[in-house]
PDB file of C-alpha atoms in Angstrom:
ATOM      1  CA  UNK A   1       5.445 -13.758  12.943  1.00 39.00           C
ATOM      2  CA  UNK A   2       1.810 -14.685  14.670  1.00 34.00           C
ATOM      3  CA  UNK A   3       0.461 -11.044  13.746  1.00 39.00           C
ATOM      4  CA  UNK A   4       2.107 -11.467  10.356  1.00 41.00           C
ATOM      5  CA  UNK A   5       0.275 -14.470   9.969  1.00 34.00           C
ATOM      6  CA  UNK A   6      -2.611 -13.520  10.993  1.00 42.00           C
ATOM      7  CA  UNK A   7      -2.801 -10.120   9.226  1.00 46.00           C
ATOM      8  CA  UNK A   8      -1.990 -12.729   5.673  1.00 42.00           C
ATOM      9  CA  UNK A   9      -5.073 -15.265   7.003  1.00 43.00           C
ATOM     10  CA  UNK A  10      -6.994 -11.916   6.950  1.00 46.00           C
ATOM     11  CA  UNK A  11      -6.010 -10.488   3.215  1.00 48.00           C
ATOM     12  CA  UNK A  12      -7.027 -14.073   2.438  1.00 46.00           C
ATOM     13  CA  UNK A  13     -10.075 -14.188   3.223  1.00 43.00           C
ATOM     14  CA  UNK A  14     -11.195 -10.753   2.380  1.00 49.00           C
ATOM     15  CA  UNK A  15     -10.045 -11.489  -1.191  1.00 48.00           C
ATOM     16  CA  UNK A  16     -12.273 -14.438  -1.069  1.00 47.00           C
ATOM     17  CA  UNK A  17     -14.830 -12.474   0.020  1.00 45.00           C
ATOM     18  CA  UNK A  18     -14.804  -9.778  -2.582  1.00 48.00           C
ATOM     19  CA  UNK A  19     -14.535 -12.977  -4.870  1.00 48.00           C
ATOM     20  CA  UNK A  20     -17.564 -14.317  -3.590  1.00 41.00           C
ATOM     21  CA  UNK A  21     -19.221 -10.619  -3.790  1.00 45.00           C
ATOM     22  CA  UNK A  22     -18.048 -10.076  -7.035  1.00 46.00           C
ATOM     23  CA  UNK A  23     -19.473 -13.185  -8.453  1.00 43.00           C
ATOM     24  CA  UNK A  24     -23.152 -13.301  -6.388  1.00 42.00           C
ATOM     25  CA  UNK A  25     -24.149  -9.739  -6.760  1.00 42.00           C
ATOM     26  CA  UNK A  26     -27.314 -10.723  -7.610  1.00 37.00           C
ATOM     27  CA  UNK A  27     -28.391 -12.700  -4.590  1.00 38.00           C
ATOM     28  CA  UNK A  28     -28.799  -9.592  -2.064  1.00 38.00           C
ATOM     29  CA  UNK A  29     -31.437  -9.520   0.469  1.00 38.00           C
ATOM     30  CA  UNK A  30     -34.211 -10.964  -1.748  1.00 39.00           C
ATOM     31  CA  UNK A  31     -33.360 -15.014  -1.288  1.00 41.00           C
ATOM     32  CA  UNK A  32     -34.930 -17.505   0.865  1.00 42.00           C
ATOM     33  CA  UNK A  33     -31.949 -17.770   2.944  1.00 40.00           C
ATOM     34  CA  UNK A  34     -32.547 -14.288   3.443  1.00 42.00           C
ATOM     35  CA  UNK A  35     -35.846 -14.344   4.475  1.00 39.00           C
ATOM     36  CA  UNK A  36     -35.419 -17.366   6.734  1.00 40.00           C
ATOM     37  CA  UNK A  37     -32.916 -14.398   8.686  1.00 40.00           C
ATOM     38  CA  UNK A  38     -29.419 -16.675   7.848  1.00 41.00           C
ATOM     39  CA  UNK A  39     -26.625 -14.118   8.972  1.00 44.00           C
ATOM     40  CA  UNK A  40     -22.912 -14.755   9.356  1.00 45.00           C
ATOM     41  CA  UNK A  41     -21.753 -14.354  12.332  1.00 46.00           C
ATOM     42  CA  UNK A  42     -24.164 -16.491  14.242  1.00 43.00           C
ATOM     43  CA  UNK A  43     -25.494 -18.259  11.224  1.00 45.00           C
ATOM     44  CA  UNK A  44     -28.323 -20.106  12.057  1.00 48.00           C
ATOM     45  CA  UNK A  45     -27.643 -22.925   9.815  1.00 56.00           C
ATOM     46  CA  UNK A  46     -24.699 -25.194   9.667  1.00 61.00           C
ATOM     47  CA  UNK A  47     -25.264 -26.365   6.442  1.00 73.00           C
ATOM     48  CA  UNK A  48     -25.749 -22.618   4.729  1.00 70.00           C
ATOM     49  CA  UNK A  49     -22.253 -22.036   6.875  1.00 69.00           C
ATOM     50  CA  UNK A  50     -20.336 -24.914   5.050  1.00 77.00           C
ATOM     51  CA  UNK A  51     -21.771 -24.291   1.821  1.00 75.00           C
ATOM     52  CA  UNK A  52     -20.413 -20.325   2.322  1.00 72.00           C
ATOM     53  CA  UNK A  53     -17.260 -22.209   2.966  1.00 72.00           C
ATOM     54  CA  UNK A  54     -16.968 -24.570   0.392  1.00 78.00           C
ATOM     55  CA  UNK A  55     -18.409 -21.648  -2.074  1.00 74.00           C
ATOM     56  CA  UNK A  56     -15.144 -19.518  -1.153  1.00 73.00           C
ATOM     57  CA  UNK A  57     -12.710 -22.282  -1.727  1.00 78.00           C
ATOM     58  CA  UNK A  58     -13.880 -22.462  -5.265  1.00 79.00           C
ATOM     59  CA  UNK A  59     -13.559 -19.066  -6.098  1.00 75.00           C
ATOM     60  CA  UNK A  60     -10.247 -18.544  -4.658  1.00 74.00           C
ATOM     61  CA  UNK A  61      -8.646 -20.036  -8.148  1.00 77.00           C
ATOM     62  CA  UNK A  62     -10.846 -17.759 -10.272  1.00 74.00           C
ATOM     63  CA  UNK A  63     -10.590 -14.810  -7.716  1.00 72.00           C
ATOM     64  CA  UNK A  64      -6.748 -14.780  -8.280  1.00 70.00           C
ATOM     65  CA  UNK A  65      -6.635 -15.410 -12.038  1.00 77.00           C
ATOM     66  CA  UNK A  66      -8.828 -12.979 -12.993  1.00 79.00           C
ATOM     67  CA  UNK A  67      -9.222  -9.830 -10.486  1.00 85.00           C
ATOM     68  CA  UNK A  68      -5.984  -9.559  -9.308  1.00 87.00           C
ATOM     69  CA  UNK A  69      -1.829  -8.406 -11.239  1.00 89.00           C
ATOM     70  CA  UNK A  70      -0.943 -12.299 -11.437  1.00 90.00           C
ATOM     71  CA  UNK A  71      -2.259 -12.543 -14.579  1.00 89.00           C
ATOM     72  CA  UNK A  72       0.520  -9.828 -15.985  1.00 91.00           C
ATOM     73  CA  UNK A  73       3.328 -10.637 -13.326  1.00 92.00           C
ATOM     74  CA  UNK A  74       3.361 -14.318 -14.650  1.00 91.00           C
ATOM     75  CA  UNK A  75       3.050 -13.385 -18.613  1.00 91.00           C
ATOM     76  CA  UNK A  76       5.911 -11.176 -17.947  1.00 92.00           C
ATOM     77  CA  UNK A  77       7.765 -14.005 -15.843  1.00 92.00           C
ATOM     78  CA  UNK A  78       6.994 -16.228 -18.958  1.00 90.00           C
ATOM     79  CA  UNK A  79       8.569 -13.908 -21.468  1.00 89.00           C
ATOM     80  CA  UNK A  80      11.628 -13.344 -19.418  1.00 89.00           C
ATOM     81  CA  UNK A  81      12.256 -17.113 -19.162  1.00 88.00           C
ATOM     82  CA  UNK A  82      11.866 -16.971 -22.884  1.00 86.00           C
ATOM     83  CA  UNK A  83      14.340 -14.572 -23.435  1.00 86.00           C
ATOM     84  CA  UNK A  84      17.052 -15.655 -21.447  1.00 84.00           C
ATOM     85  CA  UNK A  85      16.912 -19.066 -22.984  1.00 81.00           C
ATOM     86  CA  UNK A  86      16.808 -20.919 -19.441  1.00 81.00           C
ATOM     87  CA  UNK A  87      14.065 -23.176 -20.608  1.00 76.00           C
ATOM     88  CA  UNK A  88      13.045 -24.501 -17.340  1.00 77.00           C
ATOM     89  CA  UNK A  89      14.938 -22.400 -15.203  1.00 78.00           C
ATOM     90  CA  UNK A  90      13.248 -21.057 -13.039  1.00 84.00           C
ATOM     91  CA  UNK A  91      10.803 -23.855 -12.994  1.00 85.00           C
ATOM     92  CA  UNK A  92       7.283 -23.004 -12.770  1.00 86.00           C
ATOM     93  CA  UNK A  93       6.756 -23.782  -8.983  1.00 89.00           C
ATOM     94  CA  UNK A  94       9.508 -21.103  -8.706  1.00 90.00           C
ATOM     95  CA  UNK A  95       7.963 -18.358 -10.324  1.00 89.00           C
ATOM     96  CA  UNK A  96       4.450 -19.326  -9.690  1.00 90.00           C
ATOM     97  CA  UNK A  97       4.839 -18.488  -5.892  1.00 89.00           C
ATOM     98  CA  UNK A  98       7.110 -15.313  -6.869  1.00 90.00           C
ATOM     99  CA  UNK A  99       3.748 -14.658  -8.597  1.00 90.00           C
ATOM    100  CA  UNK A 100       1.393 -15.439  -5.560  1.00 89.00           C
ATOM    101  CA  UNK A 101       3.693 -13.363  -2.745  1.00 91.00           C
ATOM    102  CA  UNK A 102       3.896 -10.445  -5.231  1.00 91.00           C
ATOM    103  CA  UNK A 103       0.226 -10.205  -5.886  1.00 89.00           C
ATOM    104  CA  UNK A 104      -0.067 -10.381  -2.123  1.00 88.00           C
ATOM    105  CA  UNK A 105       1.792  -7.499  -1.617  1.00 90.00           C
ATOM    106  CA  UNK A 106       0.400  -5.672  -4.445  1.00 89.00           C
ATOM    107  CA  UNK A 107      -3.315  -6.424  -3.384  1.00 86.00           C
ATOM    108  CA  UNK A 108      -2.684  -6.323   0.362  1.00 87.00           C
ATOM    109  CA  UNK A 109      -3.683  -2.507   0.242  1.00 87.00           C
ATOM    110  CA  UNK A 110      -7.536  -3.540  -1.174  1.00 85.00           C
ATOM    111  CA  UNK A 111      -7.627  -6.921   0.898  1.00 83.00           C
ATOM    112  CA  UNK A 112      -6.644  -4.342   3.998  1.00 83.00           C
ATOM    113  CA  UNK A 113     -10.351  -2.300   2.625  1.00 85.00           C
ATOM    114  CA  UNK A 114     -12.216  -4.922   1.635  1.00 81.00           C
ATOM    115  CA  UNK A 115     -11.875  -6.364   5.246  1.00 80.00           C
ATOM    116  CA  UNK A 116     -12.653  -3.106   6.925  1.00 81.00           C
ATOM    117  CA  UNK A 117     -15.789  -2.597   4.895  1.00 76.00           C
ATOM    118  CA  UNK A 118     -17.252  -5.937   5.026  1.00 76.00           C
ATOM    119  CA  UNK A 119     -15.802  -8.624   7.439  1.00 76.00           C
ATOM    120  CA  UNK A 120     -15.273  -6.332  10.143  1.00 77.00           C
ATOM    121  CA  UNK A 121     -19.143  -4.989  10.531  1.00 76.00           C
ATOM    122  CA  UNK A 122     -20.620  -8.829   9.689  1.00 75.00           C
ATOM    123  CA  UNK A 123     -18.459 -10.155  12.358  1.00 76.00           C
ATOM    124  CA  UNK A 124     -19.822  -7.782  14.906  1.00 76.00           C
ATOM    125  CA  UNK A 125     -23.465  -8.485  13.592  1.00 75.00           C
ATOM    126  CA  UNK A 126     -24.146  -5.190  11.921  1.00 77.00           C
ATOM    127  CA  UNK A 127     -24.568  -6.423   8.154  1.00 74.00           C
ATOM    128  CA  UNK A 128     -25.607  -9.539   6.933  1.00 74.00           C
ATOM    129  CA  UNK A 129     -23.321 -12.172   4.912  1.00 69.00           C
ATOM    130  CA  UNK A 130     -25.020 -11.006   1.985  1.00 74.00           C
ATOM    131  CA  UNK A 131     -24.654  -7.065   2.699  1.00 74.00           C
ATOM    132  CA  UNK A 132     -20.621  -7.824   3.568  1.00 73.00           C
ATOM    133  CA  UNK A 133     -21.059  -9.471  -0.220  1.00 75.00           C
ATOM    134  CA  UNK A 134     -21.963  -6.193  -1.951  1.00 74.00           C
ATOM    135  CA  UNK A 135     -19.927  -4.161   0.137  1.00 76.00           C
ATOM    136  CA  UNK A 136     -17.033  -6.172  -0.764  1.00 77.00           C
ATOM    137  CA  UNK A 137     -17.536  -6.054  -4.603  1.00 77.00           C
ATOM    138  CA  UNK A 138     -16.763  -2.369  -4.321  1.00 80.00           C
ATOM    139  CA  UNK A 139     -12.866  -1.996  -3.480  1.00 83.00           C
ATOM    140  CA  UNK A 140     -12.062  -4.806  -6.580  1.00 84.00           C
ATOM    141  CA  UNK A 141     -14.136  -3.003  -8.934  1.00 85.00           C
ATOM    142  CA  UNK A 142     -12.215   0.101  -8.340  1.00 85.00           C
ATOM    143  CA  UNK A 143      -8.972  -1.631  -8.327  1.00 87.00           C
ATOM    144  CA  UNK A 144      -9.693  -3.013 -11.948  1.00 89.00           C
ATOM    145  CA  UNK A 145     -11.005  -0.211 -13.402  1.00 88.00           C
ATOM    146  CA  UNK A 146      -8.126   1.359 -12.570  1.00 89.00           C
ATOM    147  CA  UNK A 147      -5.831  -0.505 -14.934  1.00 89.00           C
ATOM    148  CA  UNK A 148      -8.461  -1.509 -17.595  1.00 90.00           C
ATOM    149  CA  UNK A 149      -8.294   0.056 -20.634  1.00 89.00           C
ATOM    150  CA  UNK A 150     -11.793   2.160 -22.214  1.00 87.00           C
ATOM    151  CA  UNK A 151     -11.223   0.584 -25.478  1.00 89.00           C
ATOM    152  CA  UNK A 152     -11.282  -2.850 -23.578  1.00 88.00           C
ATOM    153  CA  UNK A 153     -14.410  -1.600 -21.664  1.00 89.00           C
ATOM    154  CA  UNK A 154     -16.167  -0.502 -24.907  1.00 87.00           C
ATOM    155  CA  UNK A 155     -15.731  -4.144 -26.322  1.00 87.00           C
ATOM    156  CA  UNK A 156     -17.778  -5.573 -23.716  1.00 88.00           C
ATOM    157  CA  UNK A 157     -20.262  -3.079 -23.198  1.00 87.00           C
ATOM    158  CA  UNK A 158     -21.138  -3.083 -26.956  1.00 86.00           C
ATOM    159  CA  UNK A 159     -20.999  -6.727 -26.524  1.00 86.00           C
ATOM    160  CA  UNK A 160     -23.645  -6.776 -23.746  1.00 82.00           C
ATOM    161  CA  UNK A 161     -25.691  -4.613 -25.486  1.00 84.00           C
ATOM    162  CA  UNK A 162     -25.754  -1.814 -22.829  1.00 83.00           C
ATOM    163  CA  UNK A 163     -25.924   1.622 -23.241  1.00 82.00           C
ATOM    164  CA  UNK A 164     -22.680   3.874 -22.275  1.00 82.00           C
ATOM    165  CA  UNK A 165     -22.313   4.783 -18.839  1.00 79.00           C
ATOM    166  CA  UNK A 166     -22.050   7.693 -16.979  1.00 81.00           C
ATOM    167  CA  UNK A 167     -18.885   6.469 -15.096  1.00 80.00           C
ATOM    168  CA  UNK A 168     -17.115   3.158 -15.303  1.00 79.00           C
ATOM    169  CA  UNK A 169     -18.105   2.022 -11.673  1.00 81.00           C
ATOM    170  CA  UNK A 170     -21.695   1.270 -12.926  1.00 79.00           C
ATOM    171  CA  UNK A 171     -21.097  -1.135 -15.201  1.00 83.00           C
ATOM    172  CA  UNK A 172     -21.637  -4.856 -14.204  1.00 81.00           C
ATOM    173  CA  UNK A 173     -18.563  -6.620 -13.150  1.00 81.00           C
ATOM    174  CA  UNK A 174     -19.282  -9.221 -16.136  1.00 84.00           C
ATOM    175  CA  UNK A 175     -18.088  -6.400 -18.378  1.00 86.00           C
ATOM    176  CA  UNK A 176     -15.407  -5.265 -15.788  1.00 87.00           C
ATOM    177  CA  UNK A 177     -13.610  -8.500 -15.061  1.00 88.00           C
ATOM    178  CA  UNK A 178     -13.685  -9.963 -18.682  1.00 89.00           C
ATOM    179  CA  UNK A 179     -12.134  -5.927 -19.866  1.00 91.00           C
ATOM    180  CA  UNK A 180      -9.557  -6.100 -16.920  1.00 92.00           C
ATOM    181  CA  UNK A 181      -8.106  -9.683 -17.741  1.00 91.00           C
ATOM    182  CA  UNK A 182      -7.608  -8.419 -21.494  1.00 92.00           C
ATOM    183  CA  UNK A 183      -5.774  -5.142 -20.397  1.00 92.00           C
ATOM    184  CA  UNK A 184      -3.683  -7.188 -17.857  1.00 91.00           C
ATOM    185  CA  UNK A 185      -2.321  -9.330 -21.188  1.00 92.00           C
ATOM    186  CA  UNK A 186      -1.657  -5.998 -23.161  1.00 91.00           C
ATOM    187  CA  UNK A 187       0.556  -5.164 -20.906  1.00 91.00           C
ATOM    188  CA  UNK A 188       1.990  -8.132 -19.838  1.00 90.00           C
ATOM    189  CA  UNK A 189       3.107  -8.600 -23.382  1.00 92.00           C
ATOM    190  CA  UNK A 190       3.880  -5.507 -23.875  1.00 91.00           C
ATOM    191  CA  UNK A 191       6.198  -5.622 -21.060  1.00 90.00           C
ATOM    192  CA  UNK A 192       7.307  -8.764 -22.386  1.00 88.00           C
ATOM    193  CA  UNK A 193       8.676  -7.359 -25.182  1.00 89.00           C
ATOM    194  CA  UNK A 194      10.811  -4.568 -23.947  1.00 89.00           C
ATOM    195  CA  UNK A 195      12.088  -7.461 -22.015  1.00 88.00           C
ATOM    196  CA  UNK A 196      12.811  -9.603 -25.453  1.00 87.00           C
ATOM    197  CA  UNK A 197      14.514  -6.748 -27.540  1.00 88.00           C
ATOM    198  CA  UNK A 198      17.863  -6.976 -25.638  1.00 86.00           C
ATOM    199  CA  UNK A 199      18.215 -10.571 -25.385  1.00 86.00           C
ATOM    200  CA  UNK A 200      17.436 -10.689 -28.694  1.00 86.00           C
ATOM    201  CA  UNK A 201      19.803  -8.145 -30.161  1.00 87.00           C
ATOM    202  CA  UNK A 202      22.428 -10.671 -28.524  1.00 86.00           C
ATOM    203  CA  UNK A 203      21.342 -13.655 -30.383  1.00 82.00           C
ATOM    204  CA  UNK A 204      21.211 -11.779 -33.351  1.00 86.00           C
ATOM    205  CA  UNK A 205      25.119 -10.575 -32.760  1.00 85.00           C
ATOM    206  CA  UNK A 206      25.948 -14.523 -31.217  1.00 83.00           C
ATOM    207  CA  UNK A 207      24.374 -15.619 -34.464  1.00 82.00           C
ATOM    208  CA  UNK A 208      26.005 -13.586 -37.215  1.00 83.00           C
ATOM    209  CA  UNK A 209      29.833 -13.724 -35.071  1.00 81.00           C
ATOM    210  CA  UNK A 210      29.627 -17.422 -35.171  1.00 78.00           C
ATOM    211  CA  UNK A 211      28.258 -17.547 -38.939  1.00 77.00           C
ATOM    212  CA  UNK A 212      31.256 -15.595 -39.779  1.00 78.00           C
ATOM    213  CA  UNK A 213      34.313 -17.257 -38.600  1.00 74.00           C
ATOM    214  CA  UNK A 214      33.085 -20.754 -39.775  1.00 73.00           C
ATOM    215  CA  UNK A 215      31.477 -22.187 -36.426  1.00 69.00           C
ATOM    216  CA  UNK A 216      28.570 -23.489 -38.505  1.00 68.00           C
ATOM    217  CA  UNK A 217      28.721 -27.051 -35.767  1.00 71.00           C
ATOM    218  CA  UNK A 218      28.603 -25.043 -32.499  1.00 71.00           C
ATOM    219  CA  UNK A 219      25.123 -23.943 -31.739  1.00 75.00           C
ATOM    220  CA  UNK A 220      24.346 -19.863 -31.522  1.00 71.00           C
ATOM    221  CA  UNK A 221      22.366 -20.485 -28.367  1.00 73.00           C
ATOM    222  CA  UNK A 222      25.346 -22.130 -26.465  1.00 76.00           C
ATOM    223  CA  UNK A 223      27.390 -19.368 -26.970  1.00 79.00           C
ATOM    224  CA  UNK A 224      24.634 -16.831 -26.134  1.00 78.00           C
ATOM    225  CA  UNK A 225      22.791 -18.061 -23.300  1.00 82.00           C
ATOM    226  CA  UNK A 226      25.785 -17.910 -20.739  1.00 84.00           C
ATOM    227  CA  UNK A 227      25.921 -14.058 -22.143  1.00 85.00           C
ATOM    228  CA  UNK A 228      22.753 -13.248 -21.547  1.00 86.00           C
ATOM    229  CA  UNK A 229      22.920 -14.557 -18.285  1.00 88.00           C
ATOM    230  CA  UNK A 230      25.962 -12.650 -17.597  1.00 87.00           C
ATOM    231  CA  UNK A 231      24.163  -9.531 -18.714  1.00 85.00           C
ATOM    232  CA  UNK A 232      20.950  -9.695 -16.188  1.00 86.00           C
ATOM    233  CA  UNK A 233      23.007 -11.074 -13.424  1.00 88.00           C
ATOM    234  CA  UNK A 234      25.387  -7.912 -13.606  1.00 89.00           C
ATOM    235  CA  UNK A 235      22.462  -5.754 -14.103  1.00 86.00           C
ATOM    236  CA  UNK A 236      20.750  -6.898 -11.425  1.00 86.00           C
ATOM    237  CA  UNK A 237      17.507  -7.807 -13.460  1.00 85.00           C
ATOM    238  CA  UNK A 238      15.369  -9.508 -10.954  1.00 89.00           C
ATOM    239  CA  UNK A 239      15.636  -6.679  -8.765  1.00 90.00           C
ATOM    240  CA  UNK A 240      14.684  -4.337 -11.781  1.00 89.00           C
ATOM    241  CA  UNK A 241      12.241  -6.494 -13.060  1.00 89.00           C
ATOM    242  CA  UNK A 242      10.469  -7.011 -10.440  1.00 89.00           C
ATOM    243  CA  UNK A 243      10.495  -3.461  -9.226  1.00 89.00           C
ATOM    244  CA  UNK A 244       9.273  -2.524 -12.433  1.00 88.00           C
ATOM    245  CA  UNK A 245       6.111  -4.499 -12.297  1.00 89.00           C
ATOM    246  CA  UNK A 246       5.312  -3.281  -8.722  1.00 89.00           C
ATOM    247  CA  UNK A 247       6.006  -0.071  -9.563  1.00 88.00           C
ATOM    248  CA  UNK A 248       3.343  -0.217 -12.520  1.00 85.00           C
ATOM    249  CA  UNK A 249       0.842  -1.016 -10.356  1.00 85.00           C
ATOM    250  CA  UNK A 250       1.132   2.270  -8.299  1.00 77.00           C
TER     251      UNK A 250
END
């Protein structure tokens, strides 16, 4: 459980890194903390060290809601609470952390590079803090190009007024991370409503049953709720669900 634990401490703070990296790009070699020869490990000041620190506790919120699958897992987590008709069941804390340990797992692959390339050589002194930065910035650019759409792409680059790249992987990562958090919600919802058809072909049975023999006092969604429940349960839908959201990020 230690090396577990230590081998989730490490994903951690890689991501944080490549957060960091992915939001100072512009800070390289050429500032004064730079020139003054500030390097982590063995930074010589403690005050550039905490404010490192207190830099990557900051960007941990925006590092996971924007660069990283939670975005879709908990749209489609939404929509499937939705269409069962559970209403607060699962609560949020519930499928919030289903969110976090699946975009763990699904990320642990680029934390696992991201570490290599950059926290590995500054801790034994061969790059700088700032050098671990850039290098870092790499392995989450590729992961959200990956699964961002061109047509999302093309919005922001026409936006930005920049001309149209040779590849994807030169484009700044203000025009990559804005693109990738728009795919992520196409598909979420798209996902979402694949997930919505069923449960709603139910109600729509439920409704018109009830309507027609007269039980006009009794509710629809009392009588279909337990149903639909029925239905996932037997059909094992977490399982599938979740399998099926993994699965689209491979």
């Amino acid at each position: 459980m230690e090396v577990g634990f230590g081998r989730a401490c490490k994903g951690a703070v890689a991501l944080a890194i490549a957060g960091l990296g992915t939001s100072l790009p512009a800070l390289g070699a050429r500032g004064p903390a730079h020139q003054a020869g500030l390097q982590i490990p063995g930074v010589g000041s403690v005050s550039w060290t905490i404010l490192i620190f207190l830099t990557f506790i900051t960007l941990i919120p925006a590092v996971l809601l924007s660069m990283t699958p939670f975005v879709r897992i908990i749209v489609v987590f939404h929509f499937l609470r939705q269409a069962l008709g559970t209403e607060s069941a699962p609560s949020n804390q519930i499928l919030i952390g289903l969110a976090l340990f699946l975009t763990y797992f699904i990320m642990q692959p680029v934390a696992g590079r991201i570490f290599q390339a950059s926290v590995v050589p500054m801790e034994s002194g061969k790059i700088t803090a700032w050098q671990a930065l850039d290098r870092s910035a790499t392995p989450i650019r590729n992961f959200m190009l990956k699964f961002t759409r061109e047509k999302d792409l093309a919005v922001f680059v026409k936006a930005a007024n920049l001309p149209r790249p040779k590849d994807p992987k030169d484009l700044p990562l203000r025009v990559v991370v804005p693109a990738y958090i728009i795919s992520e919600l196409q598909a979420g919802f798209q996902i979402g409503l694949v997930l919505f058809l069923p449960f709603m072909v139910i109600d729509l049975v439920v409704a018109s049953v009830t309507t027609s023999v007269g039980m006009l006092q009794l509710p629809p969604v009392v009588i279909s709720t337990p149903l639909k429940i029925l239905l996932f349960v037997m059909v094992d839908g977490w399982s599938l669900v979740v399998g099926s959201l993994i699965k689209s990020f491979h």
